[in-house]
mmCIF file of C-alpha atoms and ligand atoms in Angstrom:
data_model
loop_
_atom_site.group_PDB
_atom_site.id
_atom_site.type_symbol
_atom_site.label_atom_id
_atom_site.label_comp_id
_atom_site.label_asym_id
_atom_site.label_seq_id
_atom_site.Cartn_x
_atom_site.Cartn_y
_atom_site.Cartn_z
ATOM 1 C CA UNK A 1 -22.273 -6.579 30.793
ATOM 2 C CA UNK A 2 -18.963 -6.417 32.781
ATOM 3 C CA UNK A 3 -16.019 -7.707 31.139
ATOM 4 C CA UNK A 4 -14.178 -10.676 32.168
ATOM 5 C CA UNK A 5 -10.321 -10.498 33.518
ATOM 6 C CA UNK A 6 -7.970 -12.964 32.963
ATOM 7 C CA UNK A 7 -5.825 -14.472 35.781
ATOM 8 C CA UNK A 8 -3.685 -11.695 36.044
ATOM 9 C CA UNK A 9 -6.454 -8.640 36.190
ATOM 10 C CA UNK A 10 -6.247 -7.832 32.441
ATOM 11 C CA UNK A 11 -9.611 -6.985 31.291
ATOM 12 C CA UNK A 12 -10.128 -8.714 27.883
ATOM 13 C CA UNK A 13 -12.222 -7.076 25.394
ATOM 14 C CA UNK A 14 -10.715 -7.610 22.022
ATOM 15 C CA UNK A 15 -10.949 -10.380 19.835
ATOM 16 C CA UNK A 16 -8.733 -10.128 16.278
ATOM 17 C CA UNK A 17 -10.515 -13.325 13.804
ATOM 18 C CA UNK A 18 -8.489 -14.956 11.071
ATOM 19 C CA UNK A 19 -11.069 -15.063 8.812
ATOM 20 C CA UNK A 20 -9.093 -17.254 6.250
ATOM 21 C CA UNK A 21 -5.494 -19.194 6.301
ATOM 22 C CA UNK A 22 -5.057 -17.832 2.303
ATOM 23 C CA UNK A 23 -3.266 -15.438 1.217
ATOM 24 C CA UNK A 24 -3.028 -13.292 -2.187
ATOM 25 C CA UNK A 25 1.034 -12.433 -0.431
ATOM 26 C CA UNK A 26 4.042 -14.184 0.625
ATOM 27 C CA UNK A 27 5.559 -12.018 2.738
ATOM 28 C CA UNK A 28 9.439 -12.954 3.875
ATOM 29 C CA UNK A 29 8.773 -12.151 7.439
ATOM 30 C CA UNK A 30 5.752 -14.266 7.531
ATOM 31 C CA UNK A 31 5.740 -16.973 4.946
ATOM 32 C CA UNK A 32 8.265 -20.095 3.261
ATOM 33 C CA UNK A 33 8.461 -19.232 0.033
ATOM 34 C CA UNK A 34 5.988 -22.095 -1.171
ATOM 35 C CA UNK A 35 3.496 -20.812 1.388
ATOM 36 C CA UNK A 36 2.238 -22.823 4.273
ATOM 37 C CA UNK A 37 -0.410 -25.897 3.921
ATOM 38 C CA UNK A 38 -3.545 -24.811 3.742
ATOM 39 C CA UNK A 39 -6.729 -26.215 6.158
ATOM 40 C CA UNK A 40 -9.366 -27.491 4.278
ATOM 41 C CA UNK A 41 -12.540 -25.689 3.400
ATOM 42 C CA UNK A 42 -15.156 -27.834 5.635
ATOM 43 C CA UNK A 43 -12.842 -27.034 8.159
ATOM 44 C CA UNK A 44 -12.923 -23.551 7.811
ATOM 45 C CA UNK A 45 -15.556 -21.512 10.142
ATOM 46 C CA UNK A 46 -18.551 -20.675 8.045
ATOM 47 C CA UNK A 47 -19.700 -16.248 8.850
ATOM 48 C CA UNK A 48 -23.112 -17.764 10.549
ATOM 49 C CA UNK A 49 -20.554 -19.625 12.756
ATOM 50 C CA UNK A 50 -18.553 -16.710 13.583
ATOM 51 C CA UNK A 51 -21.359 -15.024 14.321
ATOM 52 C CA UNK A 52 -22.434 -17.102 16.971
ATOM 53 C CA UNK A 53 -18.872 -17.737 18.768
ATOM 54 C CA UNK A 54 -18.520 -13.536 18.705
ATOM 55 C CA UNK A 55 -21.979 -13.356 20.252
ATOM 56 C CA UNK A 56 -21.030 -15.696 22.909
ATOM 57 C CA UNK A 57 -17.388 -13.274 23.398
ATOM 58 C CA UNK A 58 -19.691 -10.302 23.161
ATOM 59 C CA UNK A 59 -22.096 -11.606 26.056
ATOM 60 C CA UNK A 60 -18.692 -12.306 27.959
ATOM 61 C CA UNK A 61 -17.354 -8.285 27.468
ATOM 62 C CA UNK A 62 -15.621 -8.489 24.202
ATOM 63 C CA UNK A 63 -16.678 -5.433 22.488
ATOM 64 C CA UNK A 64 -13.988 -4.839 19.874
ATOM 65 C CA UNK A 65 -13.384 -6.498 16.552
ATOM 66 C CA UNK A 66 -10.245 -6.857 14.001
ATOM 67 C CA UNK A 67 -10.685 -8.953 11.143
ATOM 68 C CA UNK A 68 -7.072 -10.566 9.920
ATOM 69 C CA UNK A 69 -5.879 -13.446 8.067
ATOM 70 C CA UNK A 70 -4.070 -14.722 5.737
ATOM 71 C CA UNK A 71 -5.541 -12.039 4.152
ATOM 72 C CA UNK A 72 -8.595 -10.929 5.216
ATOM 73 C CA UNK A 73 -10.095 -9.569 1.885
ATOM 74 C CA UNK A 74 -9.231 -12.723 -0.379
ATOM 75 C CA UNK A 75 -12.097 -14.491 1.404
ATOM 76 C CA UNK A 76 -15.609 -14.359 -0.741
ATOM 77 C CA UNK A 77 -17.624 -11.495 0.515
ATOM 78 C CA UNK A 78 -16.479 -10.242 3.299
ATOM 79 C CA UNK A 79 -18.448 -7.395 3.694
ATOM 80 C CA UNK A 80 -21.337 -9.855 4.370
ATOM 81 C CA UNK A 81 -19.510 -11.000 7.732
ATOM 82 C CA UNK A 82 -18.912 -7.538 8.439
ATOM 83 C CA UNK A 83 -22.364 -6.282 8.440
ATOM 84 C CA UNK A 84 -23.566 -9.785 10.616
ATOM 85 C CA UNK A 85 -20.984 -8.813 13.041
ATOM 86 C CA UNK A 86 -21.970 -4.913 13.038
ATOM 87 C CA UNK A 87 -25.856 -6.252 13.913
ATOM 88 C CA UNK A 88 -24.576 -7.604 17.409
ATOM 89 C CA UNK A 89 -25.560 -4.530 19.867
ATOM 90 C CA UNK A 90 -22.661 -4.988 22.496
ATOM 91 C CA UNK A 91 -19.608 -4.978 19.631
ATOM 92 C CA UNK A 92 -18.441 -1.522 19.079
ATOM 93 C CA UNK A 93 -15.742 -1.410 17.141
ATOM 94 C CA UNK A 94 -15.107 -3.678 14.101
ATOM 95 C CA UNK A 95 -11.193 -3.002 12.327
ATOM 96 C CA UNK A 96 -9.443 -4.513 9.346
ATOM 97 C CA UNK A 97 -5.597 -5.573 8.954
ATOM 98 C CA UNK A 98 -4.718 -6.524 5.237
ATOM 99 C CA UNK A 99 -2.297 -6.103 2.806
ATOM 100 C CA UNK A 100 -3.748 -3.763 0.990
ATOM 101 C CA UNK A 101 -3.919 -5.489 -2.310
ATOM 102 C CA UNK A 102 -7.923 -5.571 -2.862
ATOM 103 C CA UNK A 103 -8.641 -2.767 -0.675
ATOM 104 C CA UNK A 104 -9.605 -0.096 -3.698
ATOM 105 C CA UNK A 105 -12.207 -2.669 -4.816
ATOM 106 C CA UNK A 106 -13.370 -2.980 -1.135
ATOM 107 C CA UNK A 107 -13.301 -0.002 0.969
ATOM 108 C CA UNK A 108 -16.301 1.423 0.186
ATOM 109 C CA UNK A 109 -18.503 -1.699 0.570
ATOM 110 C CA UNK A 110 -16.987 -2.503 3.764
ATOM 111 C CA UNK A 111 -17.449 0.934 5.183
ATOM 112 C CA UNK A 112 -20.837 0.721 4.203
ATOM 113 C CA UNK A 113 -21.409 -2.727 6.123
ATOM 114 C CA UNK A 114 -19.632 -1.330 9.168
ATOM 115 C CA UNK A 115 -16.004 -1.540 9.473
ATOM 116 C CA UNK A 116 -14.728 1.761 11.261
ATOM 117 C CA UNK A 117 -10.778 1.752 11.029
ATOM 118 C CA UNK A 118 -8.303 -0.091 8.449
ATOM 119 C CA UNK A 119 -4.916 -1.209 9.444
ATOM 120 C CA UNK A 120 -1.994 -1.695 5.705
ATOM 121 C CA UNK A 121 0.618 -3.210 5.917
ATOM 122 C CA UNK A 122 3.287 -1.634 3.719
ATOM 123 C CA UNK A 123 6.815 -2.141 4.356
ATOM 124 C CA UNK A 124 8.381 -0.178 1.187
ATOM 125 C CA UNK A 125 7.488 2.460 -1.136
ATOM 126 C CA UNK A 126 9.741 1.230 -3.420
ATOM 127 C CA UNK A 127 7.908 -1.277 -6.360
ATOM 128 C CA UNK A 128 11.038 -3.497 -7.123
ATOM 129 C CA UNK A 129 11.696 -4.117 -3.509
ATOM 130 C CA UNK A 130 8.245 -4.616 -2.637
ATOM 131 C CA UNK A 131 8.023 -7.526 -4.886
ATOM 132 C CA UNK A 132 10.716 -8.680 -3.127
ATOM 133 C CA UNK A 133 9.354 -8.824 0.341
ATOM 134 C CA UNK A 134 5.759 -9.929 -1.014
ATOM 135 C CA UNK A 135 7.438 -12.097 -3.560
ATOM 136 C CA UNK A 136 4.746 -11.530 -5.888
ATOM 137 C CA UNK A 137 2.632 -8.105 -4.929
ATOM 138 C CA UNK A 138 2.653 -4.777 -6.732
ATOM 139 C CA UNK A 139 2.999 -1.217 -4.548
ATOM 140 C CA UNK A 140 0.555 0.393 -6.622
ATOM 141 C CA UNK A 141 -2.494 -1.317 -5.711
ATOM 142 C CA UNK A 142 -1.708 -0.671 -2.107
ATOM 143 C CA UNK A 143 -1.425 2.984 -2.757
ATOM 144 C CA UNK A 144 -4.984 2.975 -4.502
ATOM 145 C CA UNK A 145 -6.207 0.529 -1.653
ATOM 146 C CA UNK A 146 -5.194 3.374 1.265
ATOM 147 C CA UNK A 147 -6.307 5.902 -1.143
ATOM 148 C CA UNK A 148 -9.795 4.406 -1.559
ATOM 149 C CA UNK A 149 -9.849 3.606 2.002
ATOM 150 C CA UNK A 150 -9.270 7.268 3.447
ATOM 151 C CA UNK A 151 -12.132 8.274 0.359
ATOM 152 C CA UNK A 152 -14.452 6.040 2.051
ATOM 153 C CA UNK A 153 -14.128 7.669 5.036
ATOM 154 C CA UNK A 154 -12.430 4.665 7.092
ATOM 155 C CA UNK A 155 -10.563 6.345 9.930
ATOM 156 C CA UNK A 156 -7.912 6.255 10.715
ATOM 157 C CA UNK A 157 -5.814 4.709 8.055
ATOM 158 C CA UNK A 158 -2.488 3.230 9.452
ATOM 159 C CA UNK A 159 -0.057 1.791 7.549
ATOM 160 C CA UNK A 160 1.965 -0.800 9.891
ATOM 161 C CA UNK A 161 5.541 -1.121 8.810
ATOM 162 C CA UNK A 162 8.010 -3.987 9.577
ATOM 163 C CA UNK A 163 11.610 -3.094 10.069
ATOM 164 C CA UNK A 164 14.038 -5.669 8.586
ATOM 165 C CA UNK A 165 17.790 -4.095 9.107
ATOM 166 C CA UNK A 166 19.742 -4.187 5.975
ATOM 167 C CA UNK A 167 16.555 -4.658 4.026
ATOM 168 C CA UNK A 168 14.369 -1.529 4.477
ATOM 169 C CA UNK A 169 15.609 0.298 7.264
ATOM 170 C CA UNK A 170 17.098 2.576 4.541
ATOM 171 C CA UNK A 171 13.304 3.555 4.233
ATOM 172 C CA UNK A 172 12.809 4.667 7.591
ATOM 173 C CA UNK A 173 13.023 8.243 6.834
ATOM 174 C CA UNK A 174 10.516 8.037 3.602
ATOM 175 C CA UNK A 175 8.020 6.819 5.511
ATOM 176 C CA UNK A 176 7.947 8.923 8.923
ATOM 177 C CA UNK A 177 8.454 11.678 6.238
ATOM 178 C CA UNK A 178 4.778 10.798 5.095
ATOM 179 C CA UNK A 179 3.574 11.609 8.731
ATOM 180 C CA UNK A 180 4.543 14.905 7.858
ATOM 181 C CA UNK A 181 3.879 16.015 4.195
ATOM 182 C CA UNK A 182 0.815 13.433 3.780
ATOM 183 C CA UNK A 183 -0.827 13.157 7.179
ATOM 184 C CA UNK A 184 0.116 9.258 7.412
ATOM 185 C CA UNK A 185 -0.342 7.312 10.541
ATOM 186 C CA UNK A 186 2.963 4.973 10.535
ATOM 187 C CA UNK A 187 3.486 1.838 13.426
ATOM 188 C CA UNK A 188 6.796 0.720 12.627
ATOM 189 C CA UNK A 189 7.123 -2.994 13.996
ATOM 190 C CA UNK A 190 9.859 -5.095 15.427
ATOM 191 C CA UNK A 191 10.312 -8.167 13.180
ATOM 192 C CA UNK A 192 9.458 -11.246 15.471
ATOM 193 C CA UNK A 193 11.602 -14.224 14.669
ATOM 194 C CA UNK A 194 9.158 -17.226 13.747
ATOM 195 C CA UNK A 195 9.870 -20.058 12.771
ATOM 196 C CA UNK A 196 8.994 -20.495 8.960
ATOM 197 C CA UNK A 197 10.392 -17.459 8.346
ATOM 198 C CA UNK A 198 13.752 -17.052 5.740
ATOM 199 C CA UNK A 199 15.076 -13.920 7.953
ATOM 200 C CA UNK A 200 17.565 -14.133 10.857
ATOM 201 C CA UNK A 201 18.077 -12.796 13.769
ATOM 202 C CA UNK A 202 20.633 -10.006 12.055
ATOM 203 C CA UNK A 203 17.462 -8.462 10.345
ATOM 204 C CA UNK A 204 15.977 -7.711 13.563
ATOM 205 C CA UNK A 205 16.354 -3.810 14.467
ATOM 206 C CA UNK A 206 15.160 -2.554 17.892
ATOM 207 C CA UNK A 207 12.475 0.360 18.433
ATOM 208 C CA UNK A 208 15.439 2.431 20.385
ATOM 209 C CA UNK A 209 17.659 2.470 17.061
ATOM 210 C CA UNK A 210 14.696 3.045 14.719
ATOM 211 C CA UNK A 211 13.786 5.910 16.903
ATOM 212 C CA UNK A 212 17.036 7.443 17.119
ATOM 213 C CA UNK A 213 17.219 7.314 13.118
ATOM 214 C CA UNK A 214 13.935 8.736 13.242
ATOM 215 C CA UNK A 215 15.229 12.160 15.506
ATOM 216 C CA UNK A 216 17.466 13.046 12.039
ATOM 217 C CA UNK A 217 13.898 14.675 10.775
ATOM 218 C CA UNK A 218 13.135 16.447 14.419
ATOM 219 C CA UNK A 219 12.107 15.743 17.562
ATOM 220 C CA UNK A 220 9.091 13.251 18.589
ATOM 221 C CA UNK A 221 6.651 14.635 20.915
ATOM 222 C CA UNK A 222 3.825 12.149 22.694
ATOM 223 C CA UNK A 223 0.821 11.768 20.730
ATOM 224 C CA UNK A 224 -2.556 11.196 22.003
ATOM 225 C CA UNK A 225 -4.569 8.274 19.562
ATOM 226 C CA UNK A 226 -8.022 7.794 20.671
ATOM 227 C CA UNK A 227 -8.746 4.818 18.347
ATOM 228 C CA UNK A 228 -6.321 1.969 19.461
ATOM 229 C CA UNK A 229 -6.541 -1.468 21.145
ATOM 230 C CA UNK A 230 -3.387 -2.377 21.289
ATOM 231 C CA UNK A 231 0.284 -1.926 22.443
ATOM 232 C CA UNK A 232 1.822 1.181 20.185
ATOM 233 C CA UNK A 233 2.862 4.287 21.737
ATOM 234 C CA UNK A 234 2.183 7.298 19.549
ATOM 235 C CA UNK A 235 4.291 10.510 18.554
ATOM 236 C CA UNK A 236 4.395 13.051 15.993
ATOM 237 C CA UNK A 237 6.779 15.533 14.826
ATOM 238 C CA UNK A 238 6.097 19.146 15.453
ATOM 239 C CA UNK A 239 3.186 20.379 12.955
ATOM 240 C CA UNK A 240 2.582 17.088 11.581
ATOM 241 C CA UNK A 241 -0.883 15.907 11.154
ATOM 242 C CA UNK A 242 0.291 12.098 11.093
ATOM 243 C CA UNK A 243 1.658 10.313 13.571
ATOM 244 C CA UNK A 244 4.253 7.553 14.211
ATOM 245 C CA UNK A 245 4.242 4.729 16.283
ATOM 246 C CA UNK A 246 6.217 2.344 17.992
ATOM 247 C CA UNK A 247 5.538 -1.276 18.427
ATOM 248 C CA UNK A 248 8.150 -3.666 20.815
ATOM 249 C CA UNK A 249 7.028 -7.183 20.767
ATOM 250 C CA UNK A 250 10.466 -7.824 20.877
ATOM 251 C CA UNK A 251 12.370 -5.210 22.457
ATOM 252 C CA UNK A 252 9.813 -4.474 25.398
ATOM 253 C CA UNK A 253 6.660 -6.499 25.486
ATOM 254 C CA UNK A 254 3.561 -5.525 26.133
ATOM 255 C CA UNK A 255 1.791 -8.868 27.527
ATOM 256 C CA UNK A 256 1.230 -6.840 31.569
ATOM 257 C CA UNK A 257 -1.614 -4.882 29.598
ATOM 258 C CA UNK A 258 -2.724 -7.266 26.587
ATOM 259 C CA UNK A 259 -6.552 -7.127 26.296
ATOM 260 C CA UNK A 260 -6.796 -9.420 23.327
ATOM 261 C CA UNK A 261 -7.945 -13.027 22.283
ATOM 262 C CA UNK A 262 -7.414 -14.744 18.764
ATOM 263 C CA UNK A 263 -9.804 -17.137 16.981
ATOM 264 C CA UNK A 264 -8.204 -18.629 13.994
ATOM 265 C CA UNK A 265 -9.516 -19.575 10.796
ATOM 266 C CA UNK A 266 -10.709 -23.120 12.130
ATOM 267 C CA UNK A 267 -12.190 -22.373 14.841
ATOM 268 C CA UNK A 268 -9.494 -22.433 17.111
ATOM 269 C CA UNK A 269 -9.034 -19.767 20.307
ATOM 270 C CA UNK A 270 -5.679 -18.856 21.685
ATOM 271 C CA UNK A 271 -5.138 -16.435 24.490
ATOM 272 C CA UNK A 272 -1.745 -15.955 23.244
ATOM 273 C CA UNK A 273 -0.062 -15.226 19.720
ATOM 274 C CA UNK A 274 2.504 -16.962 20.638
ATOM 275 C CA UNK A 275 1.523 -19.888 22.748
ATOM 276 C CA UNK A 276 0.237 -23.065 21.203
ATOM 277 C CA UNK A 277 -2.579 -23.560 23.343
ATOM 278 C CA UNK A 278 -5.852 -23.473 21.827
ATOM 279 C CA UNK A 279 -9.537 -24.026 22.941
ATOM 280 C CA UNK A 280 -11.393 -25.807 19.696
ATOM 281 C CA UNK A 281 -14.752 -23.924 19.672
ATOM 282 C CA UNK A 282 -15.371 -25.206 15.991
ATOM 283 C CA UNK A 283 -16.188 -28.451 17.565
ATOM 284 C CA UNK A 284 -18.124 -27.301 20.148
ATOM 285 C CA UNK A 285 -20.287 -25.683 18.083
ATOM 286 C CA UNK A 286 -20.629 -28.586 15.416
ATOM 287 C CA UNK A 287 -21.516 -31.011 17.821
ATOM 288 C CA UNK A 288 -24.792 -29.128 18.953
ATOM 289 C CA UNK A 289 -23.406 -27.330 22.207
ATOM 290 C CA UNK A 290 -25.449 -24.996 23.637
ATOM 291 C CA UNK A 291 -24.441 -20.654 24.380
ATOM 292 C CA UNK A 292 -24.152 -21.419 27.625
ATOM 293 C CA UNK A 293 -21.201 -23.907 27.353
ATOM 294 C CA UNK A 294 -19.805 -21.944 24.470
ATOM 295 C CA UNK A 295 -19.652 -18.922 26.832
ATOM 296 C CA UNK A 296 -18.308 -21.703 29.695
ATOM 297 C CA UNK A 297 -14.772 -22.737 26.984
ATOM 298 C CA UNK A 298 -14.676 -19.425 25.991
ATOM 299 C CA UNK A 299 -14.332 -17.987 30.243
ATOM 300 C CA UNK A 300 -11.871 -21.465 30.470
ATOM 301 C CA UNK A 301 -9.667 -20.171 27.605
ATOM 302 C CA UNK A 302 -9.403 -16.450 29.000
ATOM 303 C CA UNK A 303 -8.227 -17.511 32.705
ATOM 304 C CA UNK A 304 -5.611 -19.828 30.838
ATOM 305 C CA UNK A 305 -4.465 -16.557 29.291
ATOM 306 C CA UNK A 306 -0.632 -16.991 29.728
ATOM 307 C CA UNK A 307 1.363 -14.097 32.196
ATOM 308 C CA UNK A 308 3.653 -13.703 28.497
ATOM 309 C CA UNK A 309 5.938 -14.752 25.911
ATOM 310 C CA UNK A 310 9.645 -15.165 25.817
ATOM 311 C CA UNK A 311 10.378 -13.825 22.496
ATOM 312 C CA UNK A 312 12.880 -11.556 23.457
ATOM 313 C CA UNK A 313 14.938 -15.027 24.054
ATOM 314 C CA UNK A 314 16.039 -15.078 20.808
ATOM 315 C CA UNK A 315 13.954 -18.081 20.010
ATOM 316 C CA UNK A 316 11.846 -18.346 17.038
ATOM 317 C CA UNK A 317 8.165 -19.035 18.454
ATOM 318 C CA UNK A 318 7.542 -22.235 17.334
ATOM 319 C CA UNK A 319 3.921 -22.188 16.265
ATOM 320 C CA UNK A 320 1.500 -21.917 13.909
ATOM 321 C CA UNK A 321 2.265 -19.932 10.813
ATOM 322 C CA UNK A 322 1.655 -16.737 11.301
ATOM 323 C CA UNK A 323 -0.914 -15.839 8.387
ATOM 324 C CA UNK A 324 -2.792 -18.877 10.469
ATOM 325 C CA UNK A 325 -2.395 -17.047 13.990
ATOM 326 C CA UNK A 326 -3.371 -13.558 12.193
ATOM 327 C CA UNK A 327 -0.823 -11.689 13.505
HETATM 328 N N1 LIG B 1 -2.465 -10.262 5.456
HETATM 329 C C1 LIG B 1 -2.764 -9.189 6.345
HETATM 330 C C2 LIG B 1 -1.626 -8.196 6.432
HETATM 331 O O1 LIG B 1 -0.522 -8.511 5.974
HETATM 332 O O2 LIG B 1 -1.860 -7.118 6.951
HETATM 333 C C3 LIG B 1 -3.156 -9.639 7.735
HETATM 334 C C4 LIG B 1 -2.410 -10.784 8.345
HETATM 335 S S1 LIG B 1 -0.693 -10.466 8.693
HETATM 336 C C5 LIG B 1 -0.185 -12.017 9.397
HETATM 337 C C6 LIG B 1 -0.845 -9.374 10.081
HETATM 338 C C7 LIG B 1 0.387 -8.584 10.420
HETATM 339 O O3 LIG B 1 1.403 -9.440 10.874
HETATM 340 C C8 LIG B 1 0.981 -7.764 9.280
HETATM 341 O O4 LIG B 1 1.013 -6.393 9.632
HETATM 342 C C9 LIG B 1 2.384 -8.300 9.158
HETATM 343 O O5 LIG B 1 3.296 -7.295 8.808
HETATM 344 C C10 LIG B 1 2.642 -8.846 10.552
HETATM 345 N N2 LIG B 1 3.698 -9.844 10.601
HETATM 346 C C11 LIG B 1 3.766 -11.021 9.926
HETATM 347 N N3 LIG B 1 4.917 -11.666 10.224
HETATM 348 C C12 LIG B 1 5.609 -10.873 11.093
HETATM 349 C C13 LIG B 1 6.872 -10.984 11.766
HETATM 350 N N4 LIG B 1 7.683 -12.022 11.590
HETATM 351 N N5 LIG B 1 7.236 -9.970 12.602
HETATM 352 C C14 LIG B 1 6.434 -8.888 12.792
HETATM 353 N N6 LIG B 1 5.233 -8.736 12.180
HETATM 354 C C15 LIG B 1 4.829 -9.710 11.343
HETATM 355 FE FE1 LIG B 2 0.063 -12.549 3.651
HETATM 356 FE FE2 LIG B 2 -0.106 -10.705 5.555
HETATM 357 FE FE3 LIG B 2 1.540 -12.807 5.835
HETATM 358 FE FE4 LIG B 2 2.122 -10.942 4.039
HETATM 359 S S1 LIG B 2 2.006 -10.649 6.267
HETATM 360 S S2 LIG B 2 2.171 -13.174 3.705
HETATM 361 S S3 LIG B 2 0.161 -10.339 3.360
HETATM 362 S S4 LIG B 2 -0.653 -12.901 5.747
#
């Protein structure tokens, strides 16, 4: 079927599920040190429920998938969910966005259920510092994890990179260096200031300064990516088989083209990231109601889709956590 557009013309067709509020990570950027309350199981969407509220999305145009978190791959067979979702005939595209940590043990089994793409975060090649920003991971299981995930023939690979000035913008180099001598696709982020968070607003570092840093290993041409829902603008550097990109939630926000709703963990749908309105579909569907008024909450919730944020403000988005929201 035709999609649906919100009230501003933007054609929605992407859905990103936080498939679980847990999280093997406790990233700086995105968690208090402690971690963040947890929901409760019961009130965690089962997959046969997920199933259902993407089949309803899917009916309404949503044809593209990316499972999040928490972290996506600490929930108990995932691949399971992933082949369900594959079955539905209108959803063509299904992506992943996870730390990396368990990805050697599932790449392959994923693949196999359906998953196309895979989206790593990595924010340092270096092991001592990346305990520091995880405060608890270890670097070499993400390096097996993108290893095993480029043998099992998920494609592309990117690795999605948050710059923190003063932190590991010393690292900026390293990694667009990878574009060139190891064919990596690299998105290096804005960090958004949430509220939760331990870093201040002196850690944030613009896309124009990252960029310009960047031009000390050559010149960035355009780059034409064909898989890609969302808002980064792509360039490589002359001969390189990777690419890099650029992502502004901060700096320049993309919200005039954003094609994408979120359904968290509990069942909740939000139009925006960073708005706190939410359209509970978990208790539509536990209380017995039927596709079409599913489909009905699900139409309400995209023409409430917000014009856009104000995070470039300078105020942390009060919120959910972010590992609820699934970035
Ligand atoms: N656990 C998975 C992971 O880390 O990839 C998926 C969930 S995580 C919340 C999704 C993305 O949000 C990650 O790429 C992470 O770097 C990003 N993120 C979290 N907090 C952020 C912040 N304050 N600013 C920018 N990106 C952030
Ligand atoms: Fe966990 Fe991802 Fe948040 Fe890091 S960014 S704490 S890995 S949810």
């Amino acid at each position: 079927m035709t999609g649906l557009s919100d009230s501003f013309q933007r054609p929605i067709n992407y859905l990103r599920i936080s498939v679980t509020d847990r999280c093997n990570l406790r990233c700086i950027y995105c968690m208090p040190p402690g971690g963040v309350r947890l929901m409760r199981h019961r009130d965690i969407l089962s997959y046969e429920e997920i199933r259902t509220l993407v089949a309803a999305a899917s009916r309404l145009g949503i044809s593209k998938l990316r499972l999040t978190g928490g972290e996506p791959l600490v929930r108990a067979d995932l691949p399971r969910l992933v082949a369900m979702l594959a079955e539905i005939e209108t959803i063509d595209d299904i992506a992943l966005t996870t730390n990396g940590m368990l990805l050697e043990k599932y790449a392959a089994e994923m693949k196999r259920a359906g998953l196309r793409r895979v989206n790593v975060s990595l924010d340092t090649l270096r092991p001592e510092r990346f305990r520091m920003i995880t405060r608890r991971g270890n670097l070499e299981d993400v390096l097996k994890g993108i290893d095993a995930a480029k043998t099992a023939g998920l494609n592309p690979v990117k690795i999605n990179t948050v710059v923190m000035a003063g932190i590991n913008d010393d690292e900026l180099l390293g990694f667009a260096g990878k574009t060139i001598d190891e064919g990596w696709h690299v998105r290096f982020i804005e960090l958004m200031p949430l509220s939760g968070n331990e870093l201040t607003a002196s850690q944030f570092m613009p896309v124009s300064e990252i960029r310009k840093r960047l031009e000390a290993l050559g010149t960035l041409e355009t780059a034409f990516v064909s898989a890609g829902n969302g808002p980064a603008k792509y360039f490589r550097f002359p001969g390189a088989a990777g690419t890099v990109g650029f992502i502004t939630p901060v700096s320049e926000h993309f919200c005039f083209k954003c094609n994408r709703l979120r359904l968290t963990a509990d069942g909740k749908l939000r139009p925006c990231l960073l708005s706190e309105q939410e359209t509970d579909l978990k208790q539509l569907l536990r209380h017995g109601s039927s596709a079409a008024e599913l489909e009905e909450a699900i139409t309400r919730a995209i023409a409430s889709k917000p014009k856009e944020h104000n995070l470039s403000g300078g105020e942390p988005a009060r919120n959910r956590p972010y590992s609820q929201v699934g970035g």
